[in-house]
Tab-separated table of C-alpha atoms (C1' of nucleotides) in Angstrom:
chain	number	residue	atom	x	y	z
A	1	UNK	CA	-37.918	-33.984	-17.002
A	2	UNK	CA	-37.504	-30.323	-16.068
A	3	UNK	CA	-39.396	-28.842	-13.182
A	4	UNK	CA	-40.390	-25.239	-12.894
A	5	UNK	CA	-38.905	-23.793	-9.718
A	6	UNK	CA	-38.526	-20.325	-8.281
A	7	UNK	CA	-34.745	-20.591	-8.615
A	8	UNK	CA	-34.750	-21.375	-12.317
A	9	UNK	CA	-37.297	-18.681	-13.009
A	10	UNK	CA	-35.095	-16.200	-11.185
A	11	UNK	CA	-32.086	-17.252	-13.277
A	12	UNK	CA	-34.029	-16.877	-16.535
A	13	UNK	CA	-35.454	-13.539	-15.434
A	14	UNK	CA	-31.992	-12.209	-14.623
A	15	UNK	CA	-30.661	-13.137	-18.046
A	16	UNK	CA	-33.699	-11.755	-19.869
A	17	UNK	CA	-33.585	-8.480	-17.971
A	18	UNK	CA	-29.860	-7.944	-18.500
A	19	UNK	CA	-29.861	-8.024	-22.312
A	20	UNK	CA	-26.125	-8.648	-22.248
A	21	UNK	CA	-23.932	-11.618	-21.333
A	22	UNK	CA	-23.707	-12.317	-17.590
A	23	UNK	CA	-21.193	-14.301	-15.564
A	24	UNK	CA	-22.396	-16.854	-12.990
A	25	UNK	CA	-21.592	-14.371	-10.242
A	26	UNK	CA	-23.574	-11.626	-11.977
A	27	UNK	CA	-26.488	-14.023	-12.456
A	28	UNK	CA	-26.342	-14.956	-8.762
A	29	UNK	CA	-26.454	-11.352	-7.604
A	30	UNK	CA	-29.288	-10.433	-9.945
A	31	UNK	CA	-31.347	-13.536	-9.205
A	32	UNK	CA	-30.956	-13.194	-5.440
A	33	UNK	CA	-33.217	-10.170	-5.711
A	34	UNK	CA	-35.970	-12.665	-6.451
A	35	UNK	CA	-34.777	-15.645	-4.357
A	36	UNK	CA	-32.383	-14.466	-1.632
A	37	UNK	CA	-31.424	-17.972	-0.509
A	38	UNK	CA	-30.179	-18.873	-3.989
A	39	UNK	CA	-26.791	-20.597	-3.970
A	40	UNK	CA	-24.029	-20.389	-6.536
A	41	UNK	CA	-24.162	-24.147	-7.198
A	42	UNK	CA	-27.778	-23.814	-8.251
A	43	UNK	CA	-26.817	-21.063	-10.674
A	44	UNK	CA	-24.203	-23.297	-12.307
A	45	UNK	CA	-26.658	-26.188	-12.504
A	46	UNK	CA	-29.436	-23.987	-13.844
A	47	UNK	CA	-27.134	-22.479	-16.447
A	48	UNK	CA	-26.029	-25.915	-17.599
A	49	UNK	CA	-29.641	-27.046	-17.933
A	50	UNK	CA	-30.530	-23.953	-19.956
A	51	UNK	CA	-27.505	-24.527	-22.208
A	52	UNK	CA	-28.626	-28.097	-22.848
A	53	UNK	CA	-32.132	-26.849	-23.603
A	54	UNK	CA	-30.612	-24.497	-26.176
A	55	UNK	CA	-32.104	-21.484	-24.404
A	56	UNK	CA	-28.682	-20.099	-23.451
A	57	UNK	CA	-25.357	-19.851	-25.235
A	58	UNK	CA	-21.835	-19.454	-23.886
A	59	UNK	CA	-19.883	-16.238	-24.383
A	60	UNK	CA	-16.240	-17.019	-23.673
A	61	UNK	CA	-13.916	-14.043	-23.718
A	62	UNK	CA	-10.145	-14.086	-23.244
A	63	UNK	CA	-9.004	-14.087	-19.647
A	64	UNK	CA	-12.533	-13.741	-18.294
A	65	UNK	CA	-14.948	-16.218	-16.728
A	66	UNK	CA	-17.566	-17.674	-19.078
A	67	UNK	CA	-20.647	-15.559	-19.541
A	68	UNK	CA	-24.056	-16.560	-20.804
A	69	UNK	CA	-26.681	-14.920	-22.966
A	70	UNK	CA	-29.972	-15.962	-24.509
A	71	UNK	CA	-29.533	-18.117	-27.577
A	72	UNK	CA	-32.072	-16.263	-29.711
A	73	UNK	CA	-29.418	-13.944	-31.126
A	74	UNK	CA	-27.920	-13.959	-34.596
A	75	UNK	CA	-24.183	-14.188	-35.223
A	76	UNK	CA	-22.567	-11.236	-33.493
A	77	UNK	CA	-19.523	-10.179	-31.502
A	78	UNK	CA	-18.725	-8.446	-28.227
A	79	UNK	CA	-17.310	-5.300	-26.719
A	80	UNK	CA	-15.522	-5.719	-23.397
A	81	UNK	CA	-15.262	-2.555	-21.273
A	82	UNK	CA	-11.879	-2.456	-19.548
A	83	UNK	CA	-13.223	-0.120	-16.876
A	84	UNK	CA	-16.456	-1.710	-15.625
A	85	UNK	CA	-15.700	-5.160	-17.057
A	86	UNK	CA	-19.165	-5.425	-18.602
A	87	UNK	CA	-19.676	-7.083	-21.968
A	88	UNK	CA	-21.941	-5.664	-24.688
A	89	UNK	CA	-23.193	-7.097	-27.943
A	90	UNK	CA	-21.923	-5.796	-31.287
A	91	UNK	CA	-24.468	-6.268	-34.049
A	92	UNK	CA	-22.127	-6.102	-37.023
A	93	UNK	CA	-19.579	-8.548	-38.353
A	94	UNK	CA	-16.987	-7.761	-41.018
A	95	UNK	CA	-17.851	-11.075	-42.681
A	96	UNK	CA	-15.539	-13.689	-44.037
A	97	UNK	CA	-12.026	-13.823	-42.635
A	98	UNK	CA	-11.001	-16.606	-44.990
A	99	UNK	CA	-8.212	-14.488	-46.457
A	100	UNK	CA	-6.465	-14.526	-43.067
A	101	UNK	CA	-6.382	-18.316	-42.848
A	102	UNK	CA	-2.972	-19.900	-43.480
A	103	UNK	CA	-2.635	-22.294	-46.403
A	104	UNK	CA	-3.625	-25.836	-45.453
A	105	UNK	CA	-5.749	-24.735	-42.499
A	106	UNK	CA	-9.524	-25.165	-42.468
A	107	UNK	CA	-11.465	-22.205	-41.079
A	108	UNK	CA	-14.689	-23.114	-39.290
A	109	UNK	CA	-15.613	-20.100	-37.199
A	110	UNK	CA	-14.233	-16.926	-35.733
A	111	UNK	CA	-14.540	-14.590	-32.771
A	112	UNK	CA	-13.918	-10.866	-32.631
A	113	UNK	CA	-13.665	-8.972	-29.368
A	114	UNK	CA	-13.396	-5.197	-29.121
A	115	UNK	CA	-11.823	-3.605	-26.059
A	116	UNK	CA	-12.153	-0.077	-24.764
A	117	UNK	CA	-14.580	2.023	-22.773
A	118	UNK	CA	-18.344	1.665	-22.902
A	119	UNK	CA	-20.586	4.721	-23.158
A	120	UNK	CA	-21.046	4.747	-19.391
A	121	UNK	CA	-17.290	4.779	-18.712
A	122	UNK	CA	-16.024	6.948	-21.585
A	123	UNK	CA	-15.165	10.497	-20.444
B	1	UNK	CA	18.289	-8.186	-9.790
B	2	UNK	CA	17.704	-11.189	-12.029
B	3	UNK	CA	19.960	-14.204	-11.810
B	4	UNK	CA	20.681	-16.490	-14.696
B	5	UNK	CA	19.648	-20.001	-13.772
B	6	UNK	CA	19.252	-23.261	-15.670
B	7	UNK	CA	15.518	-23.178	-15.059
B	8	UNK	CA	14.968	-19.744	-16.578
B	9	UNK	CA	17.168	-20.586	-19.543
B	10	UNK	CA	15.127	-23.728	-20.118
B	11	UNK	CA	11.890	-21.726	-20.024
B	12	UNK	CA	13.226	-19.185	-22.527
B	13	UNK	CA	14.578	-21.927	-24.769
B	14	UNK	CA	11.226	-23.700	-24.807
B	15	UNK	CA	9.421	-20.533	-25.866
B	16	UNK	CA	11.989	-19.643	-28.507
B	17	UNK	CA	11.970	-23.112	-29.991
B	18	UNK	CA	8.180	-23.367	-30.131
B	19	UNK	CA	7.541	-20.318	-32.312
B	20	UNK	CA	3.919	-20.339	-31.201
B	21	UNK	CA	2.131	-19.470	-27.946
B	22	UNK	CA	2.586	-22.040	-25.175
B	23	UNK	CA	0.587	-22.688	-22.016
B	24	UNK	CA	2.386	-23.086	-18.668
B	25	UNK	CA	1.879	-26.841	-18.917
B	26	UNK	CA	3.357	-26.919	-22.426
B	27	UNK	CA	6.301	-24.832	-21.245
B	28	UNK	CA	6.837	-27.207	-18.336
B	29	UNK	CA	6.896	-30.279	-20.554
B	30	UNK	CA	9.222	-28.712	-23.091
B	31	UNK	CA	11.593	-27.257	-20.499
B	32	UNK	CA	11.798	-30.491	-18.527
B	33	UNK	CA	13.778	-31.883	-21.454
B	34	UNK	CA	16.517	-29.537	-20.316
B	35	UNK	CA	15.910	-29.521	-16.543
B	36	UNK	CA	13.919	-32.638	-15.534
B	37	UNK	CA	13.418	-31.519	-11.923
B	38	UNK	CA	11.677	-28.320	-13.037
B	39	UNK	CA	8.455	-27.635	-11.126
B	40	UNK	CA	5.302	-25.954	-12.360
B	41	UNK	CA	5.577	-23.160	-9.764
B	42	UNK	CA	8.944	-22.193	-11.195
B	43	UNK	CA	7.388	-22.006	-14.657
B	44	UNK	CA	4.702	-19.627	-13.398
B	45	UNK	CA	7.288	-17.492	-11.601
B	46	UNK	CA	9.642	-17.484	-14.573
B	47	UNK	CA	6.847	-16.535	-16.941
B	48	UNK	CA	5.811	-13.666	-14.696
B	49	UNK	CA	9.393	-12.385	-14.547
B	50	UNK	CA	9.711	-12.554	-18.346
B	51	UNK	CA	6.417	-10.692	-18.718
B	52	UNK	CA	7.663	-7.940	-16.421
B	53	UNK	CA	10.890	-7.768	-18.406
B	54	UNK	CA	8.814	-7.274	-21.530
B	55	UNK	CA	10.361	-10.347	-23.138
B	56	UNK	CA	7.062	-12.252	-23.155
B	57	UNK	CA	3.475	-11.295	-23.888
B	58	UNK	CA	0.204	-12.935	-22.869
B	59	UNK	CA	-2.044	-14.637	-25.414
B	60	UNK	CA	-5.440	-15.068	-23.809
B	61	UNK	CA	-7.952	-17.019	-25.841
B	62	UNK	CA	-11.585	-17.681	-24.931
B	63	UNK	CA	-12.133	-20.644	-22.649
B	64	UNK	CA	-8.452	-21.621	-22.688
B	65	UNK	CA	-5.625	-21.188	-20.186
B	66	UNK	CA	-3.342	-18.215	-20.809
B	67	UNK	CA	-0.525	-18.830	-23.244
B	68	UNK	CA	2.678	-16.901	-23.717
B	69	UNK	CA	4.803	-15.937	-26.692
B	70	UNK	CA	7.861	-13.792	-27.276
B	71	UNK	CA	7.072	-10.103	-27.282
B	72	UNK	CA	9.093	-9.280	-30.406
B	73	UNK	CA	6.109	-9.839	-32.696
B	74	UNK	CA	4.075	-7.226	-34.498
B	75	UNK	CA	0.323	-6.903	-34.100
B	76	UNK	CA	-1.197	-10.201	-35.169
B	77	UNK	CA	-3.964	-12.677	-34.365
B	78	UNK	CA	-4.355	-16.377	-33.668
B	79	UNK	CA	-5.741	-19.600	-35.058
B	80	UNK	CA	-6.925	-22.145	-32.494
B	81	UNK	CA	-7.079	-25.752	-33.715
B	82	UNK	CA	-10.111	-27.487	-32.233
B	83	UNK	CA	-8.534	-30.896	-32.755
B	84	UNK	CA	-5.023	-30.667	-31.272
B	85	UNK	CA	-5.738	-27.494	-29.237
B	86	UNK	CA	-2.571	-25.800	-30.486
B	87	UNK	CA	-2.500	-22.101	-31.233
B	88	UNK	CA	-0.821	-20.594	-34.297
B	89	UNK	CA	0.001	-17.042	-35.269
B	90	UNK	CA	-1.888	-15.286	-38.078
B	91	UNK	CA	0.200	-12.608	-39.736
B	92	UNK	CA	-2.606	-10.540	-41.237
B	93	UNK	CA	-5.127	-8.242	-39.672
B	94	UNK	CA	-8.203	-6.851	-41.429
B	95	UNK	CA	-7.370	-3.443	-39.961
B	96	UNK	CA	-9.647	-0.971	-38.308
B	97	UNK	CA	-12.827	-2.270	-36.776
B	98	UNK	CA	-13.975	1.182	-35.784
B	99	UNK	CA	-17.121	0.873	-37.851
B	100	UNK	CA	-18.287	-1.943	-35.554
B	101	UNK	CA	-18.019	0.153	-32.404
B	102	UNK	CA	-21.332	1.359	-30.956
B	103	UNK	CA	-21.931	5.093	-30.709
B	104	UNK	CA	-20.505	6.558	-27.515
B	105	UNK	CA	-18.042	3.709	-27.013
B	106	UNK	CA	-14.294	4.242	-27.286
B	107	UNK	CA	-12.406	1.501	-29.126
B	108	UNK	CA	-8.866	0.877	-27.890
B	109	UNK	CA	-7.881	-2.535	-29.196
B	110	UNK	CA	-9.300	-5.725	-30.633
B	111	UNK	CA	-8.709	-9.446	-30.787
B	112	UNK	CA	-9.602	-11.852	-33.582
B	113	UNK	CA	-9.484	-15.599	-33.130
B	114	UNK	CA	-10.000	-18.093	-35.939
B	115	UNK	CA	-11.170	-21.614	-35.150
B	116	UNK	CA	-10.898	-24.745	-37.253
B	117	UNK	CA	-8.332	-27.372	-38.133
B	118	UNK	CA	-4.620	-26.731	-38.518
B	119	UNK	CA	-2.704	-28.180	-41.446
B	120	UNK	CA	-1.639	-31.151	-39.345
B	121	UNK	CA	-5.214	-32.020	-38.365
B	122	UNK	CA	-7.112	-31.135	-41.562
B	123	UNK	CA	-8.040	-34.256	-43.560
C	1	DG	C1'	28.211	-15.332	2.581
C	2	DT	C1'	24.162	-13.003	0.712
C	3	DC	C1'	20.039	-13.144	-1.048
C	4	DG	C1'	17.496	-14.251	-5.241
C	5	DT	C1'	15.680	-18.843	-6.830
C	6	DT	C1'	13.794	-23.464	-6.482
C	7	DG	C1'	10.716	-27.429	-5.290
C	8	DC	C1'	7.370	-28.960	-2.385
C	9	DA	C1'	3.192	-28.539	-0.150
C	10	DA	C1'	-0.494	-25.739	1.299
C	11	DA	C1'	-3.616	-22.024	0.251
C	12	DG	C1'	-6.777	-19.562	-3.079
C	13	DC	C1'	-10.304	-19.129	-6.365
C	14	DG	C1'	-13.809	-20.407	-9.558
C	15	DT	C1'	-16.393	-24.482	-10.808
C	16	DT	C1'	-18.295	-29.160	-9.992
C	17	DT	C1'	-20.080	-32.924	-7.245
C	18	DG	C1'	-22.045	-35.778	-3.163
C	19	DC	C1'	-25.623	-35.906	-0.161
C	20	DA	C1'	-29.618	-35.320	2.856
C	21	DG	C1'	-33.715	-32.736	2.929
C	22	DC	C1'	-37.149	-30.121	0.176
C	23	DC	C1'	-40.794	-29.348	-3.051
C	24	DT	C1'	-42.962	-29.816	-7.694
C	25	DA	C1'	-45.905	-32.548	-10.385
D	1	DT	C1'	-45.425	-40.146	-2.943
D	2	DA	C1'	-41.493	-40.252	-6.336
D	3	DG	C1'	-37.836	-38.227	-8.001
D	4	DG	C1'	-35.969	-33.992	-9.656
D	5	DC	C1'	-34.091	-29.716	-7.262
D	6	DT	C1'	-31.685	-27.098	-3.651
D	7	DG	C1'	-28.145	-25.576	-0.340
D	8	DC	C1'	-24.226	-26.805	2.028
D	9	DA	C1'	-19.761	-28.454	2.165
D	10	DA	C1'	-16.229	-31.127	0.237
D	11	DA	C1'	-13.710	-32.099	-3.996
D	12	DC	C1'	-11.309	-30.425	-8.184
D	13	DG	C1'	-8.039	-28.248	-11.388
D	14	DC	C1'	-5.306	-24.384	-12.223
D	15	DT	C1'	-2.564	-20.721	-10.266
D	16	DT	C1'	-0.274	-18.462	-6.425
D	17	DT	C1'	2.173	-18.293	-2.071
D	18	DG	C1'	4.999	-19.760	2.285
D	19	DC	C1'	9.032	-21.759	3.558
D	20	DA	C1'	13.391	-24.090	4.115
D	21	DA	C1'	17.126	-25.584	1.234
D	22	DC	C1'	19.898	-24.395	-2.775
D	23	DG	C1'	23.079	-22.019	-5.721
D	24	DA	C1'	24.495	-17.739	-8.599
D	25	DC	C1'	27.326	-13.917	-7.921
DNA sequence: GTCGTTGCAAAGCGTTTGCAGCCTA
DNA sequence: TAGGCTGCAAACGCTTTGCAACGAC
């Protein structure tokens, strides 16, 4: 059974407040504002528990550590800022990509990542 | 200056023969057919040298180790088989994704990854 | 012979695990 | 009080680096 602890509350609060996918390190830094003694191992364990609860989902981007965001979002994609390294949600999706799939292959899902500069980093 | 050694030839041969992106471990296993004593560190160093030469390019996919393929390919995307974990090239591209970009953001590039079963793994 | 290259082993780095003590229920 | 939770440190897997021996030129 799950217990309600300061540490796990701090982890959830950090993810709710961010509104964008966070890496374990980003979660640690944000949550230490609430619980300064928080350790990185606790973040990893808390994240895993929240994933198993279905409260969080993984956001894996190429060449970057896994990030996590709340699971209450519809299908969407991500924008990765090459300057500040933050990741933002993209609401739209161009829809089916079945026409790209080679003959004989079975398409199950897809991921689209946009790269560039976010509004804070664009000149 | 670059010297021509058995090890680097074996690494290039493995990548040319594969025709799809390979991970360092896959390169090692393929190239050891030619040079059995080959070590993984040499693969990493050889890959880095080939990247700097512009002969290779990185293929980074979410949650997977970096893979490498020859740089003489046009813009394209990838299909990642969830059964055998191999990665295949997709020739097509749906084109501009500018309409997905949030206001104020500057789009520079994009990546599309398809997931499913390759022709060898599909039932 | 020079000096870039190689293989091994050790070091890094992000993530996971073992364990004794802590704290929620 | 019982047993899940935490922080620390050690363990892990992948990648990089230090170093002495090797070999291309």
